[in-house]
Each structure stands twice: as C-alpha cells, then as structure tokens.
PDB file of C-alpha atoms in Angstrom:
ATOM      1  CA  UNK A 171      19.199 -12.495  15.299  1.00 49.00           C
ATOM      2  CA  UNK A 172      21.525  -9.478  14.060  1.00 49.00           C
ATOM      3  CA  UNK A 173      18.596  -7.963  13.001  1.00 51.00           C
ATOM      4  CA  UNK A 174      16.792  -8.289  16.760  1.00 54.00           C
ATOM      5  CA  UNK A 175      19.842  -7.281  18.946  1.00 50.00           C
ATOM      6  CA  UNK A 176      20.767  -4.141  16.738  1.00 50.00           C
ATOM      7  CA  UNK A 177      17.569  -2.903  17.180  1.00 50.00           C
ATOM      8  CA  UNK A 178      18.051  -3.528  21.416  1.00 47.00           C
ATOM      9  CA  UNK A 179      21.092  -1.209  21.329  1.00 49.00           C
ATOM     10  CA  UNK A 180      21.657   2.955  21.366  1.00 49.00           C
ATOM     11  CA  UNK A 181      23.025   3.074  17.695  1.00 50.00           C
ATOM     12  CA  UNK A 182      25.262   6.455  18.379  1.00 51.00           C
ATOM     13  CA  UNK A 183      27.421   3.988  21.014  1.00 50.00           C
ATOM     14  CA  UNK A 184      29.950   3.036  17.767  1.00 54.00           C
ATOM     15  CA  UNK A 185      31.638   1.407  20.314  1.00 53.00           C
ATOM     16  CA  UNK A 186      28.666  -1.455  21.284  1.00 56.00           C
ATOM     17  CA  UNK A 187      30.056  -4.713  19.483  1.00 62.00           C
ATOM     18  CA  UNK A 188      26.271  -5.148  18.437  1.00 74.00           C
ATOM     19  CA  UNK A 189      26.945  -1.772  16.212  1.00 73.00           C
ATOM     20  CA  UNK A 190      30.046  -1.896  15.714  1.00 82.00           C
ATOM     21  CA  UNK A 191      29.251  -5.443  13.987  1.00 85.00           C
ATOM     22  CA  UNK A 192      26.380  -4.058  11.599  1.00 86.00           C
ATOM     23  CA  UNK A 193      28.456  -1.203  10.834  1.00 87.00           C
ATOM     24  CA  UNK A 194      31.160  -3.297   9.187  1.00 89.00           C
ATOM     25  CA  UNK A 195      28.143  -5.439   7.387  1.00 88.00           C
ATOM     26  CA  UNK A 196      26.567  -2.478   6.335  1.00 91.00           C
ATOM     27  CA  UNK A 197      29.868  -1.106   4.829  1.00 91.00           C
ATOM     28  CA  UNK A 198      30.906  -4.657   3.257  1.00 91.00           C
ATOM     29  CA  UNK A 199      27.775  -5.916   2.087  1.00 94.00           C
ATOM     30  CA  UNK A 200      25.529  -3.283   0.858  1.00 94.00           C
ATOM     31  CA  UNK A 201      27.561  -2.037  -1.974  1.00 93.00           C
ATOM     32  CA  UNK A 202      28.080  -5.359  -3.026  1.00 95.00           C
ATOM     33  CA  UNK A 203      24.648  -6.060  -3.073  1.00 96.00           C
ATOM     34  CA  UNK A 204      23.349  -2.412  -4.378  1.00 96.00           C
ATOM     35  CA  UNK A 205      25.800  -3.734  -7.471  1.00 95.00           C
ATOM     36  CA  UNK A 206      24.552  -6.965  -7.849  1.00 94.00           C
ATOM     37  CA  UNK A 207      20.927  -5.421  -8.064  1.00 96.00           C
ATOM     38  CA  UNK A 208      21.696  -3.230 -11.111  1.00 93.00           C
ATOM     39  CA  UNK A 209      21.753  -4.103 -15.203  1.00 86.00           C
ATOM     40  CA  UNK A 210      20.203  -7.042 -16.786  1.00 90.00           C
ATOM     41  CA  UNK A 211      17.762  -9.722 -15.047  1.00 91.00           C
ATOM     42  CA  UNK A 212      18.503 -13.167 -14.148  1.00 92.00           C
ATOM     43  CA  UNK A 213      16.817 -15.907 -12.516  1.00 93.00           C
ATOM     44  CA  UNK A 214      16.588 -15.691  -8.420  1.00 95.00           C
ATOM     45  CA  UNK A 215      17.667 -11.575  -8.666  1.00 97.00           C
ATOM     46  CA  UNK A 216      14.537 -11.265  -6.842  1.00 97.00           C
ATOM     47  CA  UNK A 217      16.111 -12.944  -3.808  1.00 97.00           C
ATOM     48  CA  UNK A 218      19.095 -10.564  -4.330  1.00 96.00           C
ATOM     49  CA  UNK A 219      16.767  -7.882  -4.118  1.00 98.00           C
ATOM     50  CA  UNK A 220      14.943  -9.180  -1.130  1.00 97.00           C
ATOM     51  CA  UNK A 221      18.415  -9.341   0.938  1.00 97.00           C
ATOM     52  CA  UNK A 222      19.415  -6.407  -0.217  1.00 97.00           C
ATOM     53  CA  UNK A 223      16.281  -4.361   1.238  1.00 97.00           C
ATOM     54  CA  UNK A 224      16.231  -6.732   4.522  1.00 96.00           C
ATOM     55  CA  UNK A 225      19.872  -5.354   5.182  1.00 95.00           C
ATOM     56  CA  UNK A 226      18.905  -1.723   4.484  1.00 95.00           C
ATOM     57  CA  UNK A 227      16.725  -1.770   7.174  1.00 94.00           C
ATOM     58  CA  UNK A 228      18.588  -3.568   9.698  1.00 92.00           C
ATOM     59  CA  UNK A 229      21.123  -1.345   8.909  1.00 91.00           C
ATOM     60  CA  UNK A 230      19.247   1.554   8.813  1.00 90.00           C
ATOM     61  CA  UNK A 231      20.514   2.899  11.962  1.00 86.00           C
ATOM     62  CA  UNK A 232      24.066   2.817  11.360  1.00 87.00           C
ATOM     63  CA  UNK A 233      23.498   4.450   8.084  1.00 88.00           C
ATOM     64  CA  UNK A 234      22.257   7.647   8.785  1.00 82.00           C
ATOM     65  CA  UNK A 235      24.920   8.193  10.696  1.00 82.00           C
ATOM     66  CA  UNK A 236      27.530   7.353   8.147  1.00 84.00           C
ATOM     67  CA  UNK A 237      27.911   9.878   4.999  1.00 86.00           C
ATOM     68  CA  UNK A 238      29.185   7.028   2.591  1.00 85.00           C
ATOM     69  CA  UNK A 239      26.133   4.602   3.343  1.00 91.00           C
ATOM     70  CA  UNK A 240      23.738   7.589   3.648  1.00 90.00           C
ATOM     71  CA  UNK A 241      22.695   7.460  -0.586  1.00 93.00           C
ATOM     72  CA  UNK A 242      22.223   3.897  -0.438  1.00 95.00           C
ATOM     73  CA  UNK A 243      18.450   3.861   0.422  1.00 95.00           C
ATOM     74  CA  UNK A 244      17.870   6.000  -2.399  1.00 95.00           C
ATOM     75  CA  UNK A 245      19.922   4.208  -4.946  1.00 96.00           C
ATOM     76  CA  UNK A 246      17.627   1.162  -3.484  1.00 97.00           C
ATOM     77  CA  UNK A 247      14.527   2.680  -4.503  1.00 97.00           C
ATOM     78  CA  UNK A 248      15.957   3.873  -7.930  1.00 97.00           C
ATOM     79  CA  UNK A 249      16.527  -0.270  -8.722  1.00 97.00           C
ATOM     80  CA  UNK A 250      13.143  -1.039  -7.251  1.00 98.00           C
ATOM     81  CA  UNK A 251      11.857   1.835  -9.637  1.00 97.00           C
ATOM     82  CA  UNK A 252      13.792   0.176 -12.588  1.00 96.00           C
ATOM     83  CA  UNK A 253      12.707  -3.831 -11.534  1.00 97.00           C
ATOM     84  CA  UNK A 254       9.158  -3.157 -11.214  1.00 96.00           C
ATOM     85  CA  UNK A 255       8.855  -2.181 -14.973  1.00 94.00           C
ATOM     86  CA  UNK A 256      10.355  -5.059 -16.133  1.00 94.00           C
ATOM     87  CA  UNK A 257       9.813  -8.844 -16.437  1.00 94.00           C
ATOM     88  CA  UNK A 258       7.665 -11.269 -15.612  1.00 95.00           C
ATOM     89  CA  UNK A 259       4.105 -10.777 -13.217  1.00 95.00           C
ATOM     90  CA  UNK A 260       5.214 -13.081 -10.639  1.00 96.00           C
ATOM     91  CA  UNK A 261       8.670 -11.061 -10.455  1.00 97.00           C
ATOM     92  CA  UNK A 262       7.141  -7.874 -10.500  1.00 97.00           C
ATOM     93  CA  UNK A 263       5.383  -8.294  -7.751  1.00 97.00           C
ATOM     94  CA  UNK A 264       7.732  -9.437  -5.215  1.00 98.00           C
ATOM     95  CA  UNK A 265       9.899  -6.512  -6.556  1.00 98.00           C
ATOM     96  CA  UNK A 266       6.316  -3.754  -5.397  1.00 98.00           C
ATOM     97  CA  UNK A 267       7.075  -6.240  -2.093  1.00 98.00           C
ATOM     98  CA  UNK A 268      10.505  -5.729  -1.397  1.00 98.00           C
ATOM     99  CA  UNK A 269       9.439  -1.761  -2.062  1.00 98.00           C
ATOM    100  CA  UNK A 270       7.173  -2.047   0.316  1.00 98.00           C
ATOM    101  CA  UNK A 271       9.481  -3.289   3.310  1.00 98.00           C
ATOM    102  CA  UNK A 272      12.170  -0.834   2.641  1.00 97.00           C
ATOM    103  CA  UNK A 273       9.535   2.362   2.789  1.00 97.00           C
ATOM    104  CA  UNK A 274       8.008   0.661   6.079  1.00 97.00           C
ATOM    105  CA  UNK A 275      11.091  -0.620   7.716  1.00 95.00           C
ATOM    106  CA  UNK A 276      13.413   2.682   7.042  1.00 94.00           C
ATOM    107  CA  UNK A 277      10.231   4.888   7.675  1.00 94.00           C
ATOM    108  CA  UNK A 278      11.201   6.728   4.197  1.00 94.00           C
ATOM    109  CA  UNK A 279       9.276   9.938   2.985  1.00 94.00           C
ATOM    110  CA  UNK A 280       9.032   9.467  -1.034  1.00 95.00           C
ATOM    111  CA  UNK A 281       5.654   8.619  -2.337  1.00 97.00           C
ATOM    112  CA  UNK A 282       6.151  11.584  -4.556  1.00 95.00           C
ATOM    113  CA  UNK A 283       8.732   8.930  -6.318  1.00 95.00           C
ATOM    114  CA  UNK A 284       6.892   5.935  -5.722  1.00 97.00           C
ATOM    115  CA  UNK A 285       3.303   6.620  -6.756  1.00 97.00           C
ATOM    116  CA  UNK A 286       3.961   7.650 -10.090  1.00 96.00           C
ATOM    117  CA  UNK A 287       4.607   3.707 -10.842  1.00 97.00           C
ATOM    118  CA  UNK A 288       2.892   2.159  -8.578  1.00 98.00           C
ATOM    119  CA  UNK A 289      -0.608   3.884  -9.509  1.00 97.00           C
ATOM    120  CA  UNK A 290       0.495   2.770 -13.648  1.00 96.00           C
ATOM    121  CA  UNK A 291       0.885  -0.344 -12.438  1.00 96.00           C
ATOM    122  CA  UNK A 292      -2.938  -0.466 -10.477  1.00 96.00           C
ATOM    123  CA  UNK A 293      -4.067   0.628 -13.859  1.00 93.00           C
ATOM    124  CA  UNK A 294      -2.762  -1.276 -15.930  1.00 92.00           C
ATOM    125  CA  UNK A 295      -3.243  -4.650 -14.487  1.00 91.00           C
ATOM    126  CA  UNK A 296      -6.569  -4.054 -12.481  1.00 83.00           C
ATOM    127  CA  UNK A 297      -7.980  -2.951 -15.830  1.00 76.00           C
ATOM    128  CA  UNK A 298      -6.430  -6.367 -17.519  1.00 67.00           C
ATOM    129  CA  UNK A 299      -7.401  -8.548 -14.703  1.00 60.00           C
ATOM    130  CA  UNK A 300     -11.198  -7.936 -14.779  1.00 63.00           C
ATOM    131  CA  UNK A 301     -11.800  -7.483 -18.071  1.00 50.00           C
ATOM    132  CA  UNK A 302     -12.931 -10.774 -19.070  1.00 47.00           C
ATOM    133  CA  UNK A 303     -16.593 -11.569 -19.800  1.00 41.00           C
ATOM    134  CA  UNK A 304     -16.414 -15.040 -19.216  1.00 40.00           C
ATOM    135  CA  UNK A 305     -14.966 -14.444 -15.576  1.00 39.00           C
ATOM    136  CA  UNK A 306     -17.572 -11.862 -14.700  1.00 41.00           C
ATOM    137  CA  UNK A 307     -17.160 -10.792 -11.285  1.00 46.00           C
ATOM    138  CA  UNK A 308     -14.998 -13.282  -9.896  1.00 52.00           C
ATOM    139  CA  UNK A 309     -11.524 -12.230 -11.730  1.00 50.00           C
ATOM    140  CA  UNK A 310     -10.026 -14.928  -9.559  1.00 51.00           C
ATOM    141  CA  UNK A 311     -11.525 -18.143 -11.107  1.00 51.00           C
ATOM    142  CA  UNK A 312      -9.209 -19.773 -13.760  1.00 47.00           C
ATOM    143  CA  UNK A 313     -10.526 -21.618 -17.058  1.00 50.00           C
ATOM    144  CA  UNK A 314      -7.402 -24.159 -17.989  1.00 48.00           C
ATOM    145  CA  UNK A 315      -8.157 -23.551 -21.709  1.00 49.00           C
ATOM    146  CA  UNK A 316      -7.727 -19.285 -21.150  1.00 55.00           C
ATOM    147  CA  UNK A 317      -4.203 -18.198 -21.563  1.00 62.00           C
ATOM    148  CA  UNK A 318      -5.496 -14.666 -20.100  1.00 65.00           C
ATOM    149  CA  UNK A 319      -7.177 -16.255 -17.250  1.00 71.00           C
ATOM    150  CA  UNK A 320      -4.341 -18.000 -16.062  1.00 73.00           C
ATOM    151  CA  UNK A 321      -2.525 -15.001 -15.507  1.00 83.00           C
ATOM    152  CA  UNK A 322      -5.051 -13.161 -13.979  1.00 90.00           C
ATOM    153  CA  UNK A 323      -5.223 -14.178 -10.247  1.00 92.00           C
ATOM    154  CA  UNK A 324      -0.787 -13.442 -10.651  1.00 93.00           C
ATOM    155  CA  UNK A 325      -1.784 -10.060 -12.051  1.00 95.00           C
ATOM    156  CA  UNK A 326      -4.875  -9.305  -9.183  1.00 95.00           C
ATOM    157  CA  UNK A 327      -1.801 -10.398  -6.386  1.00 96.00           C
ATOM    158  CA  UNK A 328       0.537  -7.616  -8.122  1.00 97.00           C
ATOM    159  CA  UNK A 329      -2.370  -5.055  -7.679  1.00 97.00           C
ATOM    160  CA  UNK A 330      -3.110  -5.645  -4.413  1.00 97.00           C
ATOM    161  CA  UNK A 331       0.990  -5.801  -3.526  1.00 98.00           C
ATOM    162  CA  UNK A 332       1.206  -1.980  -5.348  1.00 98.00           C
ATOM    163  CA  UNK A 333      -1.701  -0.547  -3.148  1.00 98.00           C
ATOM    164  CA  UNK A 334      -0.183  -1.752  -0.150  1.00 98.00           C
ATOM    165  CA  UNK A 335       2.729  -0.314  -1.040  1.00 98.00           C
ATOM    166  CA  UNK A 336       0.867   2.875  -1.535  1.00 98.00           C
ATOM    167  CA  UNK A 337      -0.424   2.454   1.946  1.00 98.00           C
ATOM    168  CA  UNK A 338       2.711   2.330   3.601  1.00 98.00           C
ATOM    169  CA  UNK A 339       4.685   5.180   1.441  1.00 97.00           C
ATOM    170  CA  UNK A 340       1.717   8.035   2.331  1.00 97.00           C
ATOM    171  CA  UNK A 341       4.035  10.511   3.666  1.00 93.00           C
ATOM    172  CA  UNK A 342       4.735  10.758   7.272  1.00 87.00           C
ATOM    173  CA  UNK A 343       6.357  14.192   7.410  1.00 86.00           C
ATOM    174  CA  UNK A 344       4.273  16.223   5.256  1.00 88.00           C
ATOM    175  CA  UNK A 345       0.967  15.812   3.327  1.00 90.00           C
ATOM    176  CA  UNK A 346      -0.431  14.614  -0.427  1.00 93.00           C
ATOM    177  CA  UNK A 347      -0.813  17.720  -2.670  1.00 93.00           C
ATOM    178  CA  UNK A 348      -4.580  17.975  -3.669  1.00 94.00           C
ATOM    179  CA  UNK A 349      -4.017  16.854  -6.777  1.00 95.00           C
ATOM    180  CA  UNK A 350      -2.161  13.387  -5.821  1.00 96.00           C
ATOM    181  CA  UNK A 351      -4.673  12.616  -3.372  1.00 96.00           C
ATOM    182  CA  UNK A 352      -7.041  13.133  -5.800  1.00 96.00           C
ATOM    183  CA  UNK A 353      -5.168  10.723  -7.980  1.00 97.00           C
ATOM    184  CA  UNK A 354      -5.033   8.168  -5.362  1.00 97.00           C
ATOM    185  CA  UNK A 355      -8.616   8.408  -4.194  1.00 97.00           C
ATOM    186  CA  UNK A 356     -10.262   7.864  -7.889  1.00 97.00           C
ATOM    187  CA  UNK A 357      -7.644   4.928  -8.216  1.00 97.00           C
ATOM    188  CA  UNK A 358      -8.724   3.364  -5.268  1.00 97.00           C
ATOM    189  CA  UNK A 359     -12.397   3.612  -5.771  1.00 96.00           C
ATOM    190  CA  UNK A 360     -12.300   2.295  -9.166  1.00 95.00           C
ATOM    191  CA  UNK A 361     -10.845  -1.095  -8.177  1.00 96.00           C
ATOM    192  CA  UNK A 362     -13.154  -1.169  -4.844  1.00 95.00           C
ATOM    193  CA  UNK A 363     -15.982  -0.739  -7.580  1.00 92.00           C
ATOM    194  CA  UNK A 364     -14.604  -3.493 -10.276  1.00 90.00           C
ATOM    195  CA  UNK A 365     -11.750  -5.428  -8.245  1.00 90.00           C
ATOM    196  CA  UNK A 366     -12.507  -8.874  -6.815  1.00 92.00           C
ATOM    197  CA  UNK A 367     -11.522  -9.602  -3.112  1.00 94.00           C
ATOM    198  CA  UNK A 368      -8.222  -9.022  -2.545  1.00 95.00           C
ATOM    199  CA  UNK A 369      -7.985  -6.005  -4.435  1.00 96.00           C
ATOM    200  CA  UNK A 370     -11.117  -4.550  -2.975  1.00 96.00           C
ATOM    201  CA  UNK A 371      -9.805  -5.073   0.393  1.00 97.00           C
ATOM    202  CA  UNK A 372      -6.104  -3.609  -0.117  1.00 98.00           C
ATOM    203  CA  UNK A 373      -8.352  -0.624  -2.080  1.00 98.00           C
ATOM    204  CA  UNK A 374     -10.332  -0.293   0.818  1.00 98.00           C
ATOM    205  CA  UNK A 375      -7.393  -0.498   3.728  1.00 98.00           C
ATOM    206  CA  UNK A 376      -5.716   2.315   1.509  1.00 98.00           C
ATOM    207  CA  UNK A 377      -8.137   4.287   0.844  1.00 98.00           C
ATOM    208  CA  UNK A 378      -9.061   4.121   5.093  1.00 98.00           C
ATOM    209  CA  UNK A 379      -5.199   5.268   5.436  1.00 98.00           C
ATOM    210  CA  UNK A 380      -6.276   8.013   3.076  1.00 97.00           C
ATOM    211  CA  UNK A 381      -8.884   9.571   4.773  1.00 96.00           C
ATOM    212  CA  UNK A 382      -6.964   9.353   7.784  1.00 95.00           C
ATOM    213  CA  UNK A 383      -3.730  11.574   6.002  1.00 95.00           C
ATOM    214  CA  UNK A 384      -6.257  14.009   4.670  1.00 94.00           C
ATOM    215  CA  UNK A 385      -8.355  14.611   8.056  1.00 91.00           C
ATOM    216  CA  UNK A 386      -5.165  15.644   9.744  1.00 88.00           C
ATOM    217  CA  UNK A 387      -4.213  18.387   7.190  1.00 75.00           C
ATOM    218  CA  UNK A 388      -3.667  21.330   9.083  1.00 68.00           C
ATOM    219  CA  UNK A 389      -6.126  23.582  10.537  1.00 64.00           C
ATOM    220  CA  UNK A 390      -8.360  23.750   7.258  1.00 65.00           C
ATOM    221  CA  UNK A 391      -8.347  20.022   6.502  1.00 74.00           C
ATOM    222  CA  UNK A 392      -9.076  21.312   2.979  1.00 85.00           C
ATOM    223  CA  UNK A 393      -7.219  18.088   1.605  1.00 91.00           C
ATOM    224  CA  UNK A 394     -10.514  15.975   2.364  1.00 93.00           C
ATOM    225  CA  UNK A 395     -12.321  17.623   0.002  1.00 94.00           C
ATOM    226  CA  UNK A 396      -9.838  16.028  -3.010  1.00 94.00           C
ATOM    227  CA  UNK A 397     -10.825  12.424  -1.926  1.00 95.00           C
ATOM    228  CA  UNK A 398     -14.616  13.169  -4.010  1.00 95.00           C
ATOM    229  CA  UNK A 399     -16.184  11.792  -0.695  1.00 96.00           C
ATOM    230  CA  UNK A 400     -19.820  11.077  -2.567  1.00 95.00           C
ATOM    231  CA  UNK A 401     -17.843   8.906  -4.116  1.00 96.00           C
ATOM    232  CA  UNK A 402     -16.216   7.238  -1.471  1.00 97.00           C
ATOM    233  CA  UNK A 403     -19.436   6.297  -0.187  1.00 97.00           C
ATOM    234  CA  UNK A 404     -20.565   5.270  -3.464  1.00 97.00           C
ATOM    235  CA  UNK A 405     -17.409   2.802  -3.048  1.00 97.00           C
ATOM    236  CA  UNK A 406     -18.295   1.656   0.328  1.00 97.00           C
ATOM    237  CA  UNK A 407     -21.781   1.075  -0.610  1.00 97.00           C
ATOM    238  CA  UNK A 408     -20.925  -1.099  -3.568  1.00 96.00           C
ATOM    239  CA  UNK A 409     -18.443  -3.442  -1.180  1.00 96.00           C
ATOM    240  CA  UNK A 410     -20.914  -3.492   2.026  1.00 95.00           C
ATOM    241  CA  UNK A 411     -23.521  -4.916  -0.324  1.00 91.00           C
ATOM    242  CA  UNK A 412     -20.946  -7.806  -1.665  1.00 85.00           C
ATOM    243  CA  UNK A 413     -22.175 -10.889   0.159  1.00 80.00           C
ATOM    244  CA  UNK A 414     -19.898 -13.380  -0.123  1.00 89.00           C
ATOM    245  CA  UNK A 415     -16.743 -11.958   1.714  1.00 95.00           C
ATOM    246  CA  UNK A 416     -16.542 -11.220   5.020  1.00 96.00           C
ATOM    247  CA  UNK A 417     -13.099  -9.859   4.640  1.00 97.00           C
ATOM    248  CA  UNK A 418     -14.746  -6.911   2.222  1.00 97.00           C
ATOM    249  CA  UNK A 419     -17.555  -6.303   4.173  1.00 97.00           C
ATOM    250  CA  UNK A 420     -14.823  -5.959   6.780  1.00 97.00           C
ATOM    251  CA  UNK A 421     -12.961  -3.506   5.364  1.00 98.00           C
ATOM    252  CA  UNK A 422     -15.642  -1.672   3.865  1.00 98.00           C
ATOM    253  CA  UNK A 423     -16.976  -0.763   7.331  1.00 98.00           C
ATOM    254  CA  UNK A 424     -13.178   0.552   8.422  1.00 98.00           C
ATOM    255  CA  UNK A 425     -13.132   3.078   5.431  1.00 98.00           C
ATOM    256  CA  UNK A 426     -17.241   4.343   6.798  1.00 98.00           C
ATOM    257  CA  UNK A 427     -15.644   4.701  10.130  1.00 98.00           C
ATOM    258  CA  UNK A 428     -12.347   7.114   8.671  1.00 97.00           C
ATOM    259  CA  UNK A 429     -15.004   8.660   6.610  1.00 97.00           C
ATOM    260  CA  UNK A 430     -17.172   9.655   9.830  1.00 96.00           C
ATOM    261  CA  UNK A 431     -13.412  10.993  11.182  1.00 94.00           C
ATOM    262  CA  UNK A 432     -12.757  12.977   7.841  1.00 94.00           C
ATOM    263  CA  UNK A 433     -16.475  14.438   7.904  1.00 93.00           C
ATOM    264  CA  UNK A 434     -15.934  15.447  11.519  1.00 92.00           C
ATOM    265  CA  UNK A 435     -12.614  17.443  10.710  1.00 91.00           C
ATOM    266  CA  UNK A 436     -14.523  19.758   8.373  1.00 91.00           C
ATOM    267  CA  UNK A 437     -18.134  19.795  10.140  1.00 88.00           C
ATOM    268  CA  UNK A 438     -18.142  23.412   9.941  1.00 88.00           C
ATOM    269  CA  UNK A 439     -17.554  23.734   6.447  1.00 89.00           C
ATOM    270  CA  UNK A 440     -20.923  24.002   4.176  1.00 91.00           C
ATOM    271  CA  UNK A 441     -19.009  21.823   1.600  1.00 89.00           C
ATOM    272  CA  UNK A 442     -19.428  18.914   3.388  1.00 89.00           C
ATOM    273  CA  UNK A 443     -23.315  19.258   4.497  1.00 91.00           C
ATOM    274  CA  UNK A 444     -24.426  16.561   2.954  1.00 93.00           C
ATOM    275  CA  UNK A 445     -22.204  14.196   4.304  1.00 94.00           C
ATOM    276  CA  UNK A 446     -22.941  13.193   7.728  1.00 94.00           C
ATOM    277  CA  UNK A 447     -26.306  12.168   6.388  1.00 95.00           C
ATOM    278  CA  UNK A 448     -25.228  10.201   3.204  1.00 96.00           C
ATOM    279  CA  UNK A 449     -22.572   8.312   5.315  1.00 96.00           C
ATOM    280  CA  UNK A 450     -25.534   7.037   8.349  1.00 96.00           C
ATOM    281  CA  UNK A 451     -27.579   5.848   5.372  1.00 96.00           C
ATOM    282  CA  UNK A 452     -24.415   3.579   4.552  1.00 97.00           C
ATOM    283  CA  UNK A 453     -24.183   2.655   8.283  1.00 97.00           C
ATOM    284  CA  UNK A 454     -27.267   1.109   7.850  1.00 97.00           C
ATOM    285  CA  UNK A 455     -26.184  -1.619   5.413  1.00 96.00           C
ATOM    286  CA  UNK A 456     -23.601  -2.467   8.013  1.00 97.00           C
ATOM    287  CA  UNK A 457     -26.060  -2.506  11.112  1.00 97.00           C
ATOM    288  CA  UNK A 458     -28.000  -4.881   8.843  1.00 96.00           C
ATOM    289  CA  UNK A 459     -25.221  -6.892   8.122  1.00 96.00           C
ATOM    290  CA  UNK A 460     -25.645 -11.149   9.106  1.00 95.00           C
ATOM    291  CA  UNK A 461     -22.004 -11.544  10.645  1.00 96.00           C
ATOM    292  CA  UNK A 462     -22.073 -10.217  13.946  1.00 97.00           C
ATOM    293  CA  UNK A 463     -18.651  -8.443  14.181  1.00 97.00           C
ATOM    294  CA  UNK A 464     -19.757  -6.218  11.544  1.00 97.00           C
ATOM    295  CA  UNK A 465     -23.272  -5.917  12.691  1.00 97.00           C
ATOM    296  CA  UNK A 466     -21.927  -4.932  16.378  1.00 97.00           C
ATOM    297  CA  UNK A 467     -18.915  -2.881  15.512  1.00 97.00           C
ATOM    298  CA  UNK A 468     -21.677  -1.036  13.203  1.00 97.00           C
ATOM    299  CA  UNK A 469     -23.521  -0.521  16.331  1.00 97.00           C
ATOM    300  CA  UNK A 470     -20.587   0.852  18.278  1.00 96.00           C
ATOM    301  CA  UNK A 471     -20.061   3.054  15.484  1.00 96.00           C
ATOM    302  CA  UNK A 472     -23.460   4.114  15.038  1.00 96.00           C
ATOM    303  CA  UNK A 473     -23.261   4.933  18.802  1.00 94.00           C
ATOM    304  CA  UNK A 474     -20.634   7.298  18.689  1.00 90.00           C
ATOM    305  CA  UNK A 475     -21.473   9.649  16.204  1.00 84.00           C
TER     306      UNK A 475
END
C-alpha cells in the first residue's frame, strides 16, 4: 500500500504526508537493514535481504534526493555482490533475485559491476548442471539415488535467475564495450546450445535484449558485429529444432526477429552480407513449425522483411 501511493505522489513535495512518511522509513529503516545484511550468514537472511531491496525501491524516490540515503543503493549491491558467492544453491539464487529487483525497480546503470559475477556464476553451474551422462539432454530429470542430480534442477533455477538478471542490468544510459558484449553473447549461446528449458529460454530472452542494445549503438552500430551473429543463428537453429517445448521454440523465434532488427541497422555494411540470407533460411524452420502461434507470427515476420 505504501509502496502504491508513494509512487501516486510528486516526490520533490517533502511536504505530501505520503513522502514525508517514506522519507522517515527510508531514514529509520534502511540503515538498519543495510546493517543487518552485512557479516556472517544465518538462516532466513535471505528474507532480510529481500526487505531490504523491496524498501530501496519504494524508497527510491526520496533517496536521490537526500545526500545521506543517496550511497545506500550501492552499498546494496556491494552485499548482493558478497551473498551471491556464498552459501547454499537455493540461497544463492534468491540472493541473483533480490539483485535483480533492485537493478529493475531503481532503474540502476552498473552491469559493469554486476556481470563480472553473474556471468562466473552461468559458468560455473550451467557447466555442472548438464554435465551428466546419465541425464543426457534433459538436465532437469532427477535419479533419487544421484546426489549430483538432485541438485541439479536447484542449480539450472540459479542459472536462469543470473541471466535474467543480466537482462535487466544491460545498461540504459550508455552501451556494452565490444568486448563485454562479446562476453555476454558467447555465454548466452553456449547454454542456448547445451541448457535444458528454462535456461535456454532466459538465454534466449537475453540474448533478444542483446541484439536489441547493440542495434541501437550509435550511428555505426559497430557493437553488432561483437555478438558473432553466425553464431547466433547457429543458436537459434539448434532451439527452433527442439520439439518438445513450445516455450523454446517461442523464444527462439523472438531472438530471429531482433536478429532481422540488428541485420537491418548495419545493411550497408559488407560485414554483414551474408546475413539476411542465413537468418530467412532459419525463418523457415519457424514457418514450418506445428504450433500455430509460431507458425503465424513466422509468417508475419517473414512478411515484413
């Protein structure tokens, strides 16, 4: 309720009881909590956590425009920083969560700071989480007598929680350096190669949200040519052949469509010849597709281009 009626006033009126009211929460509360959120762990500091970043952005407003409150965001995403490194799969991944809200709710610039981890962390457990013989392609199946496969579908969830994070911190005010949106884009097609569902689709989404970021860089939209686009479509191809998820398929045919946008920001550039024709023979496995709301939106695509 706080949250919905301090977003339906002018923050600058300090005198509006609504503000007035968040301001003194903001002041009381959040240092308190920013406190509570540092040293050791402890069973339930996740829920600490969680309040913590739900006030930041409720009291986002107020806070800019205070100079004591204004380094608490950033001392927020140090502890995230710290939390995500430590303990337990389940807890990690609520901590990528709660990172995840506070970059989306307070609109905050600093993937620079965030992808660093959150990439190690894609890494690390997508390269655990499939590599298991027995499994084969579906990660996500769990034998009761495999210690490793139990934790699996907990370690798949934290992978798919750090790319949406990833998502939602690209930068809004600037663009990816060449080299971390190369580092991104290889990430991202590796686990839409080798993932199973969930991570294919958050890969995917991404990696859509990508392509998006680098076709609006500047007149020269050189930043496209980092993503390896052959190999985007290499990725796309592999997930609009999977046919047993929709949901794939799905999102699969959203990343063709930002590809189409990315190849049309650089159509004049010889680099990218070879594209428009590589990404219509993709098209094709999507106009073939059984499930009509990929066959038809394949259409519409296939119609505007």
């Amino acid at each position: 309720m706080v949250e919905r009626e301090a977003r339906a006033v002018d923050a600058s009126n300090q005198n509006h009881p609504i503000v007035a009211s968040v301001h003194t929460l903001a002041q009381t509360a959040l240092p308190e909590l920013v406190k509570a959120s540092r040293g050791r762990m402890w069973p339930g500091k996740e829920h600490v956590l969680g309040t913590l970043v739900k006030l930041c952005v409720v009291c986002s407003s107020v806070m800019s425009a205070d100079h004591e409150l204004q380094t608490i965001p950033a001392a927020v995403c140090d502890i995230l920083l710290k939390e995500m490194k430590q303990g337990e799969i389940p807890y990690r991944r609520e901590v990528v969560k709660h990172c995840g809200t506070l970059v989306e709710g307070m609109g905050l610039d600093v993937y620079s700071q965030l992808s660093g981890p959150l990439l190690q962390l894609v890494e690390q457990f997508g390269t655990a989480a499939t590599k298991s013989p027995v499994l084969g392609a579906n990660a996500m199946d769990i034998d009761d007598d495999d210690e490793g496969a139990l934790k699996r579908p907990q370690q798949l969830m934290l992978v798919a929680a750090a790319i949406k994070t990833l998502q939602l911190a690209l930068p809004k005010s600037q663009h990816l350096s060449s080299d971390e949106a190369g580092r991104l884009a290889g990430t991202l097609q590796n686990v839409a190669h080798t993932g199973v569902w969930n991570t294919r689709v958050a890969s995917l989404e991404c990696l859509t949200a990508l392509l998006k970021h680098c076709a609006e860089d500047g007149p020269t939209k050189d930043l496209v040519f980092s993503v390896g686009m052959t190999s985007v479509l290499e990725a796309v191809t592999a997930c609009a052949a999977e046919g047993k998820y929709v949901s794939v398929r799905t999102a699969a045919l959203g990343t063709l469509e930002a590809v189409f946008g990315a190849v049309s920001s650089v159509s004049s550039d010889s680099r990218a010849a070879e594209w428009p024709g590589a990404a219509r023979s993709v098209l094709d496995l999507f106009l073939k597709d059984p499930v009509p709301s990929i066959s038809d939106r394949a259409k519409e695509l296939a119609a505007g281009i």
